[in-house]
Amino acid sequence: MESGSHLSNHKRIPEEPLRKSATFWFDDGNVILQAQQTQFRVHRSMLVRHSTVWKDMFAVLQPEGKSGSENDCPVVHLSDRASDVEHVMAIFYDNLKTFKLKERIQFSQLSAMLRMGHKYQIKHLCDAVMKILRKDFPQSLDLWDVANLAYQFSLKTIMPSAYLAYIATTNLKTILSDASLHPGARTAAILGRDQLSRWMHFTKEITRSQFAASKVRGDCQDHRKCAAGREMIFLGLSLWDDDDGHLTRLVPLADANGFAICISCSAALRKTHEYIRSGAWSLLPDFFDVSPQWADLKDFEM
C-alpha cells in the first residue's frame, strides 16, 4: 500500500510530441531526419551531395516501411540539436536567403555550421566558418562564445586571437567565475593572461626608459615641449593594463600626430608602439600554450 502511494507521487513527465518542421518538410522528400522532437522531411540526394558521412550512411541504410517510417519514408534519428539541423538545412536549400551579405551572421548559425560540418564532414561549411572567424570576429558575438568554439573544435589558427579578445574585455574575477566557459579554455585564458601581463610590464619599463624618460632626443624639434609630454603620452597608451583589470587588445595606434609632441617624437612613438604590439602578437601562441609560433598553427583536418 505504501509502495503504491509512493509511486503515485512520482508522476511521469509527458514526452513532448513530435512536430514537423514548418520550413523543411517536403512532400516529395524521401528521408526524415529527427533531431530532438522535430522532424525534417528532406531529400537524400541533397544530404549526400554535401556530406560524405551521410553518403556512407545511406549506402548501407535499408529503408523499412515499419514503425520507424512515415509512408515508407525512413526516419533517421540524429543526436544533434533541432536548431542546428534547421540552420544547416537552410544553407542547403535556401543559400542566398540564409546568407544576407550585408548583415553579420548570428553566432547560433555560425556554431551550428561548425558543429554539423565537423560531425558530418561537410567541408565547405567548416571552411566558411573559418573564413569568417579569420577575417574578424563578428561584433555581435560574445567573446567567450568564440573562445569556447576555438577550444572545442581545436581551431588553432584563431585560438590566440580569440583568447586575447576575451581577456582584453574580461577581468580575472569574471574569467574565474564564468560557468559558461569551457574548463580547458578557462585554463588557457588565465595562464595566457598572466604571461601577457608580465611580458607587457617588463617591456613597458624597458621602452619607457628608451622613449619616454630620456630628457633629450637628438631628433626632437622642441625639447621643452616634448620632454614633459613624452612620458605622459607613453604611460597613457592603450597597450597597458587599465584600472578595471582588462588587458590590451593590441590595437594599432590611431594617430600619433594628434599628440602634443613634435613630428619626430610622434614618429618615434609610433615606432615604439608597433614594436611592442608586434612583439606581443608574435608571442600569443606561446602565451596561451597553443604552439611555439604562429607559423606552426593548424586547424583540425577533415
JSON list of C-alpha atoms in Angstrom, two decimals, residues 7-201:
[
{"chain": "A", "resi": 7, "resn": "LEU", "atom": "CA", "xyz": [4.84, 5.63, -6.76]},
{"chain": "A", "resi": 8, "resn": "SER", "atom": "CA", "xyz": [1.79, 7.81, -7.22]},
{"chain": "A", "resi": 9, "resn": "ASN", "atom": "CA", "xyz": [3.77, 10.82, -6.02]},
{"chain": "A", "resi": 10, "resn": "HIS", "atom": "CA", "xyz": [6.17, 10.50, -8.94]},
{"chain": "A", "resi": 11, "resn": "LYS", "atom": "CA", "xyz": [4.14, 11.42, -11.98]},
{"chain": "A", "resi": 12, "resn": "ARG", "atom": "CA", "xyz": [5.76, 10.69, -15.28]},
{"chain": "A", "resi": 13, "resn": "ILE", "atom": "CA", "xyz": [6.54, 13.83, -17.24]},
{"chain": "A", "resi": 14, "resn": "PRO", "atom": "CA", "xyz": [4.76, 13.55, -20.60]},
{"chain": "A", "resi": 15, "resn": "GLU", "atom": "CA", "xyz": [7.11, 13.41, -23.57]},
{"chain": "A", "resi": 16, "resn": "GLU", "atom": "CA", "xyz": [6.98, 16.37, -25.92]},
{"chain": "A", "resi": 17, "resn": "PRO", "atom": "CA", "xyz": [5.05, 15.40, -29.07]},
{"chain": "A", "resi": 18, "resn": "LEU", "atom": "CA", "xyz": [6.82, 15.14, -32.40]},
{"chain": "A", "resi": 19, "resn": "ARG", "atom": "CA", "xyz": [6.48, 18.16, -34.64]},
{"chain": "A", "resi": 20, "resn": "LYS", "atom": "CA", "xyz": [7.12, 18.61, -38.33]},
{"chain": "A", "resi": 21, "resn": "SER", "atom": "CA", "xyz": [9.49, 21.37, -39.35]},
{"chain": "A", "resi": 22, "resn": "ALA", "atom": "CA", "xyz": [7.46, 24.27, -40.67]},
{"chain": "A", "resi": 23, "resn": "THR", "atom": "CA", "xyz": [10.17, 25.12, -43.19]},
{"chain": "A", "resi": 24, "resn": "PHE", "atom": "CA", "xyz": [11.82, 21.87, -44.18]},
{"chain": "A", "resi": 25, "resn": "TRP", "atom": "CA", "xyz": [9.07, 19.32, -44.66]},
{"chain": "A", "resi": 26, "resn": "PHE", "atom": "CA", "xyz": [8.80, 18.47, -48.34]},
{"chain": "A", "resi": 27, "resn": "ASP", "atom": "CA", "xyz": [6.01, 16.20, -49.57]},
{"chain": "A", "resi": 28, "resn": "ASP", "atom": "CA", "xyz": [8.39, 14.67, -52.11]},
{"chain": "A", "resi": 29, "resn": "GLY", "atom": "CA", "xyz": [11.17, 14.22, -49.56]},
{"chain": "A", "resi": 30, "resn": "ASN", "atom": "CA", "xyz": [12.46, 10.65, -49.27]},
{"chain": "A", "resi": 31, "resn": "VAL", "atom": "CA", "xyz": [14.09, 10.68, -45.83]},
{"chain": "A", "resi": 32, "resn": "ILE", "atom": "CA", "xyz": [13.07, 12.09, -42.45]},
{"chain": "A", "resi": 33, "resn": "LEU", "atom": "CA", "xyz": [15.73, 13.46, -40.12]},
{"chain": "A", "resi": 34, "resn": "GLN", "atom": "CA", "xyz": [14.60, 13.60, -36.50]},
{"chain": "A", "resi": 35, "resn": "ALA", "atom": "CA", "xyz": [16.54, 15.84, -34.12]},
{"chain": "A", "resi": 36, "resn": "GLN", "atom": "CA", "xyz": [15.12, 16.06, -30.60]},
{"chain": "A", "resi": 37, "resn": "GLN", "atom": "CA", "xyz": [11.35, 16.18, -31.22]},
{"chain": "A", "resi": 38, "resn": "THR", "atom": "CA", "xyz": [11.48, 17.91, -34.60]},
{"chain": "A", "resi": 39, "resn": "GLN", "atom": "CA", "xyz": [11.30, 16.05, -37.90]},
{"chain": "A", "resi": 40, "resn": "PHE", "atom": "CA", "xyz": [12.63, 17.29, -41.23]},
{"chain": "A", "resi": 41, "resn": "ARG", "atom": "CA", "xyz": [11.43, 15.58, -44.41]},
{"chain": "A", "resi": 42, "resn": "VAL", "atom": "CA", "xyz": [14.15, 16.28, -46.91]},
{"chain": "A", "resi": 43, "resn": "HIS", "atom": "CA", "xyz": [15.89, 14.76, -49.92]},
{"chain": "A", "resi": 44, "resn": "ARG", "atom": "CA", "xyz": [18.51, 12.09, -49.58]},
{"chain": "A", "resi": 45, "resn": "SER", "atom": "CA", "xyz": [20.29, 13.36, -52.71]},
{"chain": "A", "resi": 46, "resn": "MET", "atom": "CA", "xyz": [20.70, 16.79, -51.10]},
{"chain": "A", "resi": 47, "resn": "LEU", "atom": "CA", "xyz": [22.30, 15.31, -47.98]},
{"chain": "A", "resi": 48, "resn": "VAL", "atom": "CA", "xyz": [24.58, 13.01, -49.96]},
{"chain": "A", "resi": 49, "resn": "ARG", "atom": "CA", "xyz": [25.67, 15.91, -52.16]},
{"chain": "A", "resi": 50, "resn": "HIS", "atom": "CA", "xyz": [27.08, 17.79, -49.19]},
{"chain": "A", "resi": 51, "resn": "SER", "atom": "CA", "xyz": [28.15, 15.18, -46.64]},
{"chain": "A", "resi": 52, "resn": "THR", "atom": "CA", "xyz": [30.43, 12.16, -47.00]},
{"chain": "A", "resi": 53, "resn": "VAL", "atom": "CA", "xyz": [29.10, 10.82, -43.69]},
{"chain": "A", "resi": 54, "resn": "TRP", "atom": "CA", "xyz": [25.51, 10.85, -44.91]},
{"chain": "A", "resi": 55, "resn": "LYS", "atom": "CA", "xyz": [26.63, 9.41, -48.24]},
{"chain": "A", "resi": 56, "resn": "ASP", "atom": "CA", "xyz": [28.23, 6.44, -46.49]},
{"chain": "A", "resi": 57, "resn": "MET", "atom": "CA", "xyz": [25.29, 6.07, -44.11]},
{"chain": "A", "resi": 58, "resn": "PHE", "atom": "CA", "xyz": [22.68, 5.93, -46.88]},
{"chain": "A", "resi": 59, "resn": "ALA", "atom": "CA", "xyz": [24.79, 3.43, -48.79]},
{"chain": "A", "resi": 60, "resn": "VAL", "atom": "CA", "xyz": [24.12, 0.86, -46.05]},
{"chain": "A", "resi": 61, "resn": "LEU", "atom": "CA", "xyz": [20.72, 2.09, -44.81]},
{"chain": "A", "resi": 62, "resn": "GLN", "atom": "CA", "xyz": [17.89, -0.30, -45.60]},
{"chain": "A", "resi": 63, "resn": "PRO", "atom": "CA", "xyz": [14.58, 1.63, -45.86]},
{"chain": "A", "resi": 64, "resn": "GLU", "atom": "CA", "xyz": [11.80, -0.06, -43.95]},
{"chain": "A", "resi": 65, "resn": "GLY", "atom": "CA", "xyz": [8.11, 0.78, -44.05]},
{"chain": "A", "resi": 66, "resn": "LYS", "atom": "CA", "xyz": [7.58, -0.07, -40.39]},
{"chain": "A", "resi": 67, "resn": "SER", "atom": "CA", "xyz": [7.11, 1.89, -37.18]},
{"chain": "A", "resi": 68, "resn": "GLY", "atom": "CA", "xyz": [10.26, 3.87, -37.86]},
{"chain": "A", "resi": 69, "resn": "SER", "atom": "CA", "xyz": [8.94, 5.41, -41.05]},
{"chain": "A", "resi": 70, "resn": "GLU", "atom": "CA", "xyz": [6.11, 7.53, -42.39]},
{"chain": "A", "resi": 71, "resn": "ASN", "atom": "CA", "xyz": [4.60, 6.41, -45.68]},
{"chain": "A", "resi": 72, "resn": "ASP", "atom": "CA", "xyz": [7.65, 4.24, -46.36]},
{"chain": "A", "resi": 73, "resn": "CYS", "atom": "CA", "xyz": [9.93, 7.22, -45.76]},
{"chain": "A", "resi": 74, "resn": "PRO", "atom": "CA", "xyz": [12.76, 6.13, -43.42]},
{"chain": "A", "resi": 75, "resn": "VAL", "atom": "CA", "xyz": [13.32, 8.07, -40.22]},
{"chain": "A", "resi": 76, "resn": "VAL", "atom": "CA", "xyz": [16.93, 8.75, -39.24]},
{"chain": "A", "resi": 77, "resn": "HIS", "atom": "CA", "xyz": [17.37, 9.73, -35.60]},
{"chain": "A", "resi": 78, "resn": "LEU", "atom": "CA", "xyz": [20.08, 12.32, -35.00]},
{"chain": "A", "resi": 79, "resn": "SER", "atom": "CA", "xyz": [21.69, 13.28, -31.71]},
{"chain": "A", "resi": 80, "resn": "ASP", "atom": "CA", "xyz": [22.02, 16.89, -32.89]},
{"chain": "A", "resi": 81, "resn": "ARG", "atom": "CA", "xyz": [20.07, 19.93, -31.79]},
{"chain": "A", "resi": 82, "resn": "ALA", "atom": "CA", "xyz": [16.99, 20.63, -33.86]},
{"chain": "A", "resi": 83, "resn": "SER", "atom": "CA", "xyz": [18.14, 24.23, -34.26]},
{"chain": "A", "resi": 84, "resn": "ASP", "atom": "CA", "xyz": [21.47, 23.05, -35.72]},
{"chain": "A", "resi": 85, "resn": "VAL", "atom": "CA", "xyz": [19.72, 20.89, -38.29]},
{"chain": "A", "resi": 86, "resn": "GLU", "atom": "CA", "xyz": [17.41, 23.81, -39.12]},
{"chain": "A", "resi": 87, "resn": "HIS", "atom": "CA", "xyz": [20.39, 26.11, -39.75]},
{"chain": "A", "resi": 88, "resn": "VAL", "atom": "CA", "xyz": [22.18, 23.61, -41.97]},
{"chain": "A", "resi": 89, "resn": "MET", "atom": "CA", "xyz": [19.07, 22.73, -44.00]},
{"chain": "A", "resi": 90, "resn": "ALA", "atom": "CA", "xyz": [18.60, 26.46, -44.55]},
{"chain": "A", "resi": 91, "resn": "ILE", "atom": "CA", "xyz": [22.08, 26.63, -46.04]},
{"chain": "A", "resi": 92, "resn": "PHE", "atom": "CA", "xyz": [21.47, 23.57, -48.22]},
{"chain": "A", "resi": 93, "resn": "TYR", "atom": "CA", "xyz": [18.08, 24.68, -49.55]},
{"chain": "A", "resi": 94, "resn": "ASP", "atom": "CA", "xyz": [17.99, 28.49, -49.19]},
{"chain": "A", "resi": 95, "resn": "ASN", "atom": "CA", "xyz": [21.61, 29.51, -49.57]},
{"chain": "A", "resi": 96, "resn": "LEU", "atom": "CA", "xyz": [21.18, 33.09, -50.79]},
{"chain": "A", "resi": 97, "resn": "LYS", "atom": "CA", "xyz": [18.26, 33.76, -48.45]},
{"chain": "A", "resi": 98, "resn": "THR", "atom": "CA", "xyz": [20.22, 32.44, -45.48]},
{"chain": "A", "resi": 99, "resn": "PHE", "atom": "CA", "xyz": [23.37, 34.44, -46.12]},
{"chain": "A", "resi": 100, "resn": "LYS", "atom": "CA", "xyz": [22.39, 38.09, -46.28]},
{"chain": "A", "resi": 101, "resn": "LEU", "atom": "CA", "xyz": [25.71, 39.53, -47.34]},
{"chain": "A", "resi": 102, "resn": "LYS", "atom": "CA", "xyz": [25.16, 42.94, -45.76]},
{"chain": "A", "resi": 103, "resn": "GLU", "atom": "CA", "xyz": [24.24, 41.51, -42.36]},
{"chain": "A", "resi": 104, "resn": "ARG", "atom": "CA", "xyz": [26.51, 39.92, -39.79]},
{"chain": "A", "resi": 105, "resn": "ILE", "atom": "CA", "xyz": [25.98, 36.22, -39.25]},
{"chain": "A", "resi": 106, "resn": "GLN", "atom": "CA", "xyz": [24.45, 35.19, -35.92]},
{"chain": "A", "resi": 107, "resn": "PHE", "atom": "CA", "xyz": [26.55, 33.09, -33.55]},
{"chain": "A", "resi": 108, "resn": "SER", "atom": "CA", "xyz": [23.88, 30.38, -33.33]},
{"chain": "A", "resi": 109, "resn": "GLN", "atom": "CA", "xyz": [24.17, 29.89, -37.08]},
{"chain": "A", "resi": 110, "resn": "LEU", "atom": "CA", "xyz": [27.96, 30.04, -37.04]},
{"chain": "A", "resi": 111, "resn": "SER", "atom": "CA", "xyz": [28.32, 27.44, -34.28]},
{"chain": "A", "resi": 112, "resn": "ALA", "atom": "CA", "xyz": [25.69, 25.18, -35.89]},
{"chain": "A", "resi": 113, "resn": "MET", "atom": "CA", "xyz": [27.62, 25.26, -39.16]},
{"chain": "A", "resi": 114, "resn": "LEU", "atom": "CA", "xyz": [30.80, 24.24, -37.39]},
{"chain": "A", "resi": 115, "resn": "ARG", "atom": "CA", "xyz": [29.22, 21.52, -35.23]},
{"chain": "A", "resi": 116, "resn": "MET", "atom": "CA", "xyz": [27.34, 19.92, -38.12]},
{"chain": "A", "resi": 117, "resn": "GLY", "atom": "CA", "xyz": [30.13, 20.48, -40.61]},
{"chain": "A", "resi": 118, "resn": "HIS", "atom": "CA", "xyz": [32.68, 18.84, -38.33]},
{"chain": "A", "resi": 119, "resn": "LYS", "atom": "CA", "xyz": [30.45, 15.91, -37.36]},
{"chain": "A", "resi": 120, "resn": "TYR", "atom": "CA", "xyz": [29.15, 15.11, -40.84]},
{"chain": "A", "resi": 121, "resn": "GLN", "atom": "CA", "xyz": [32.32, 16.10, -42.72]},
{"chain": "A", "resi": 122, "resn": "ILE", "atom": "CA", "xyz": [30.71, 18.95, -44.66]},
{"chain": "A", "resi": 123, "resn": "LYS", "atom": "CA", "xyz": [33.94, 20.67, -45.59]},
{"chain": "A", "resi": 124, "resn": "HIS", "atom": "CA", "xyz": [32.51, 23.79, -47.21]},
{"chain": "A", "resi": 125, "resn": "LEU", "atom": "CA", "xyz": [30.59, 24.63, -44.01]},
{"chain": "A", "resi": 126, "resn": "CYS", "atom": "CA", "xyz": [33.75, 24.41, -41.91]},
{"chain": "A", "resi": 127, "resn": "ASP", "atom": "CA", "xyz": [35.68, 26.41, -44.49]},
{"chain": "A", "resi": 128, "resn": "ALA", "atom": "CA", "xyz": [33.02, 29.14, -44.47]},
{"chain": "A", "resi": 129, "resn": "VAL", "atom": "CA", "xyz": [33.13, 29.42, -40.67]},
{"chain": "A", "resi": 130, "resn": "MET", "atom": "CA", "xyz": [36.92, 29.61, -40.63]},
{"chain": "A", "resi": 131, "resn": "LYS", "atom": "CA", "xyz": [36.89, 32.31, -43.30]},
{"chain": "A", "resi": 132, "resn": "ILE", "atom": "CA", "xyz": [34.54, 34.42, -41.19]},
{"chain": "A", "resi": 133, "resn": "LEU", "atom": "CA", "xyz": [36.48, 33.89, -37.97]},
{"chain": "A", "resi": 134, "resn": "ARG", "atom": "CA", "xyz": [39.86, 34.56, -39.52]},
{"chain": "A", "resi": 135, "resn": "LYS", "atom": "CA", "xyz": [38.64, 37.76, -41.12]},
{"chain": "A", "resi": 136, "resn": "ASP", "atom": "CA", "xyz": [37.12, 39.17, -37.97]},
{"chain": "A", "resi": 137, "resn": "PHE", "atom": "CA", "xyz": [35.05, 38.07, -35.02]},
{"chain": "A", "resi": 138, "resn": "PRO", "atom": "CA", "xyz": [31.52, 39.34, -35.69]},
{"chain": "A", "resi": 139, "resn": "GLN", "atom": "CA", "xyz": [30.86, 42.23, -33.34]},
{"chain": "A", "resi": 140, "resn": "SER", "atom": "CA", "xyz": [27.61, 40.72, -32.15]},
{"chain": "A", "resi": 141, "resn": "LEU", "atom": "CA", "xyz": [29.29, 37.58, -30.80]},
{"chain": "A", "resi": 142, "resn": "ASP", "atom": "CA", "xyz": [30.07, 37.13, -27.13]},
{"chain": "A", "resi": 143, "resn": "LEU", "atom": "CA", "xyz": [33.82, 36.68, -26.98]},
{"chain": "A", "resi": 144, "resn": "TRP", "atom": "CA", "xyz": [33.57, 33.74, -24.59]},
{"chain": "A", "resi": 145, "resn": "ASP", "atom": "CA", "xyz": [31.49, 32.02, -27.30]},
{"chain": "A", "resi": 146, "resn": "VAL", "atom": "CA", "xyz": [34.37, 32.42, -29.74]},
{"chain": "A", "resi": 147, "resn": "ALA", "atom": "CA", "xyz": [36.92, 31.23, -27.16]},
{"chain": "A", "resi": 148, "resn": "ASN", "atom": "CA", "xyz": [34.78, 28.16, -26.43]},
{"chain": "A", "resi": 149, "resn": "LEU", "atom": "CA", "xyz": [34.33, 27.40, -30.11]},
{"chain": "A", "resi": 150, "resn": "ALA", "atom": "CA", "xyz": [38.06, 27.71, -30.79]},
{"chain": "A", "resi": 151, "resn": "TYR", "atom": "CA", "xyz": [38.93, 25.38, -27.92]},
{"chain": "A", "resi": 152, "resn": "GLN", "atom": "CA", "xyz": [36.25, 22.73, -28.51]},
{"chain": "A", "resi": 153, "resn": "PHE", "atom": "CA", "xyz": [36.99, 22.36, -32.23]},
{"chain": "A", "resi": 154, "resn": "SER", "atom": "CA", "xyz": [40.76, 22.90, -31.99]},
{"chain": "A", "resi": 155, "resn": "LEU", "atom": "CA", "xyz": [40.69, 25.98, -34.23]},
{"chain": "A", "resi": 156, "resn": "LYS", "atom": "CA", "xyz": [44.32, 26.70, -33.50]},
{"chain": "A", "resi": 157, "resn": "THR", "atom": "CA", "xyz": [44.76, 29.41, -36.12]},
{"chain": "A", "resi": 158, "resn": "ILE", "atom": "CA", "xyz": [42.31, 31.65, -34.27]},
{"chain": "A", "resi": 159, "resn": "MET", "atom": "CA", "xyz": [42.81, 30.42, -30.68]},
{"chain": "A", "resi": 160, "resn": "PRO", "atom": "CA", "xyz": [45.44, 33.02, -29.68]},
{"chain": "A", "resi": 161, "resn": "SER", "atom": "CA", "xyz": [43.48, 35.99, -31.05]},
{"chain": "A", "resi": 162, "resn": "ALA", "atom": "CA", "xyz": [40.20, 34.63, -29.64]},
{"chain": "A", "resi": 163, "resn": "TYR", "atom": "CA", "xyz": [41.71, 34.29, -26.16]},
{"chain": "A", "resi": 164, "resn": "LEU", "atom": "CA", "xyz": [43.26, 37.75, -26.45]},
{"chain": "A", "resi": 165, "resn": "ALA", "atom": "CA", "xyz": [39.92, 39.31, -27.41]},
{"chain": "A", "resi": 166, "resn": "TYR", "atom": "CA", "xyz": [38.26, 37.58, -24.46]},
{"chain": "A", "resi": 167, "resn": "ILE", "atom": "CA", "xyz": [40.78, 38.54, -21.76]},
{"chain": "A", "resi": 168, "resn": "ALA", "atom": "CA", "xyz": [41.02, 42.08, -23.12]},
{"chain": "A", "resi": 169, "resn": "THR", "atom": "CA", "xyz": [37.36, 42.67, -22.27]},
{"chain": "A", "resi": 170, "resn": "THR", "atom": "CA", "xyz": [37.09, 40.49, -19.16]},
{"chain": "A", "resi": 171, "resn": "ASN", "atom": "CA", "xyz": [38.75, 40.86, -15.77]},
{"chain": "A", "resi": 172, "resn": "LEU", "atom": "CA", "xyz": [40.27, 37.93, -13.89]},
{"chain": "A", "resi": 173, "resn": "LYS", "atom": "CA", "xyz": [37.37, 37.61, -11.43]},
{"chain": "A", "resi": 174, "resn": "THR", "atom": "CA", "xyz": [34.90, 37.16, -14.28]},
{"chain": "A", "resi": 175, "resn": "ILE", "atom": "CA", "xyz": [37.10, 34.62, -16.06]},
{"chain": "A", "resi": 176, "resn": "LEU", "atom": "CA", "xyz": [37.34, 32.54, -12.87]},
{"chain": "A", "resi": 177, "resn": "SER", "atom": "CA", "xyz": [33.59, 32.62, -12.23]},
{"chain": "A", "resi": 178, "resn": "ASP", "atom": "CA", "xyz": [32.34, 32.29, -15.84]},
{"chain": "A", "resi": 179, "resn": "ALA", "atom": "CA", "xyz": [30.47, 28.96, -15.76]},
{"chain": "A", "resi": 180, "resn": "SER", "atom": "CA", "xyz": [29.79, 29.13, -19.49]},
{"chain": "A", "resi": 181, "resn": "LEU", "atom": "CA", "xyz": [33.50, 28.96, -20.34]},
{"chain": "A", "resi": 182, "resn": "HIS", "atom": "CA", "xyz": [34.94, 25.53, -21.12]},
{"chain": "A", "resi": 183, "resn": "PRO", "atom": "CA", "xyz": [37.41, 24.48, -18.34]},
{"chain": "A", "resi": 184, "resn": "GLY", "atom": "CA", "xyz": [40.20, 24.00, -20.88]},
{"chain": "A", "resi": 185, "resn": "ALA", "atom": "CA", "xyz": [39.57, 27.41, -22.41]},
{"chain": "A", "resi": 186, "resn": "ARG", "atom": "CA", "xyz": [39.47, 28.96, -18.93]},
{"chain": "A", "resi": 187, "resn": "THR", "atom": "CA", "xyz": [42.85, 27.48, -18.02]},
{"chain": "A", "resi": 188, "resn": "ALA", "atom": "CA", "xyz": [44.39, 28.72, -21.27]},
{"chain": "A", "resi": 189, "resn": "ALA", "atom": "CA", "xyz": [42.88, 32.19, -20.79]},
{"chain": "A", "resi": 190, "resn": "ILE", "atom": "CA", "xyz": [44.16, 32.53, -17.22]},
{"chain": "A", "resi": 191, "resn": "LEU", "atom": "CA", "xyz": [47.68, 31.28, -17.93]},
{"chain": "A", "resi": 192, "resn": "GLY", "atom": "CA", "xyz": [47.96, 33.30, -21.13]},
{"chain": "A", "resi": 193, "resn": "ARG", "atom": "CA", "xyz": [46.63, 36.39, -19.40]},
{"chain": "A", "resi": 194, "resn": "ASP", "atom": "CA", "xyz": [49.28, 36.10, -16.70]},
{"chain": "A", "resi": 195, "resn": "GLN", "atom": "CA", "xyz": [52.11, 35.64, -19.19]},
{"chain": "A", "resi": 196, "resn": "LEU", "atom": "CA", "xyz": [50.96, 38.50, -21.41]},
{"chain": "A", "resi": 197, "resn": "SER", "atom": "CA", "xyz": [50.58, 40.81, -18.40]},
{"chain": "A", "resi": 198, "resn": "ARG", "atom": "CA", "xyz": [54.08, 40.04, -17.11]},
{"chain": "A", "resi": 199, "resn": "TRP", "atom": "CA", "xyz": [55.62, 40.45, -20.56]},
{"chain": "A", "resi": 200, "resn": "MET", "atom": "CA", "xyz": [53.87, 43.81, -21.06]},
{"chain": "A", "resi": 201, "resn": "HIS", "atom": "CA", "xyz": [55.03, 45.10, -17.66]}
]
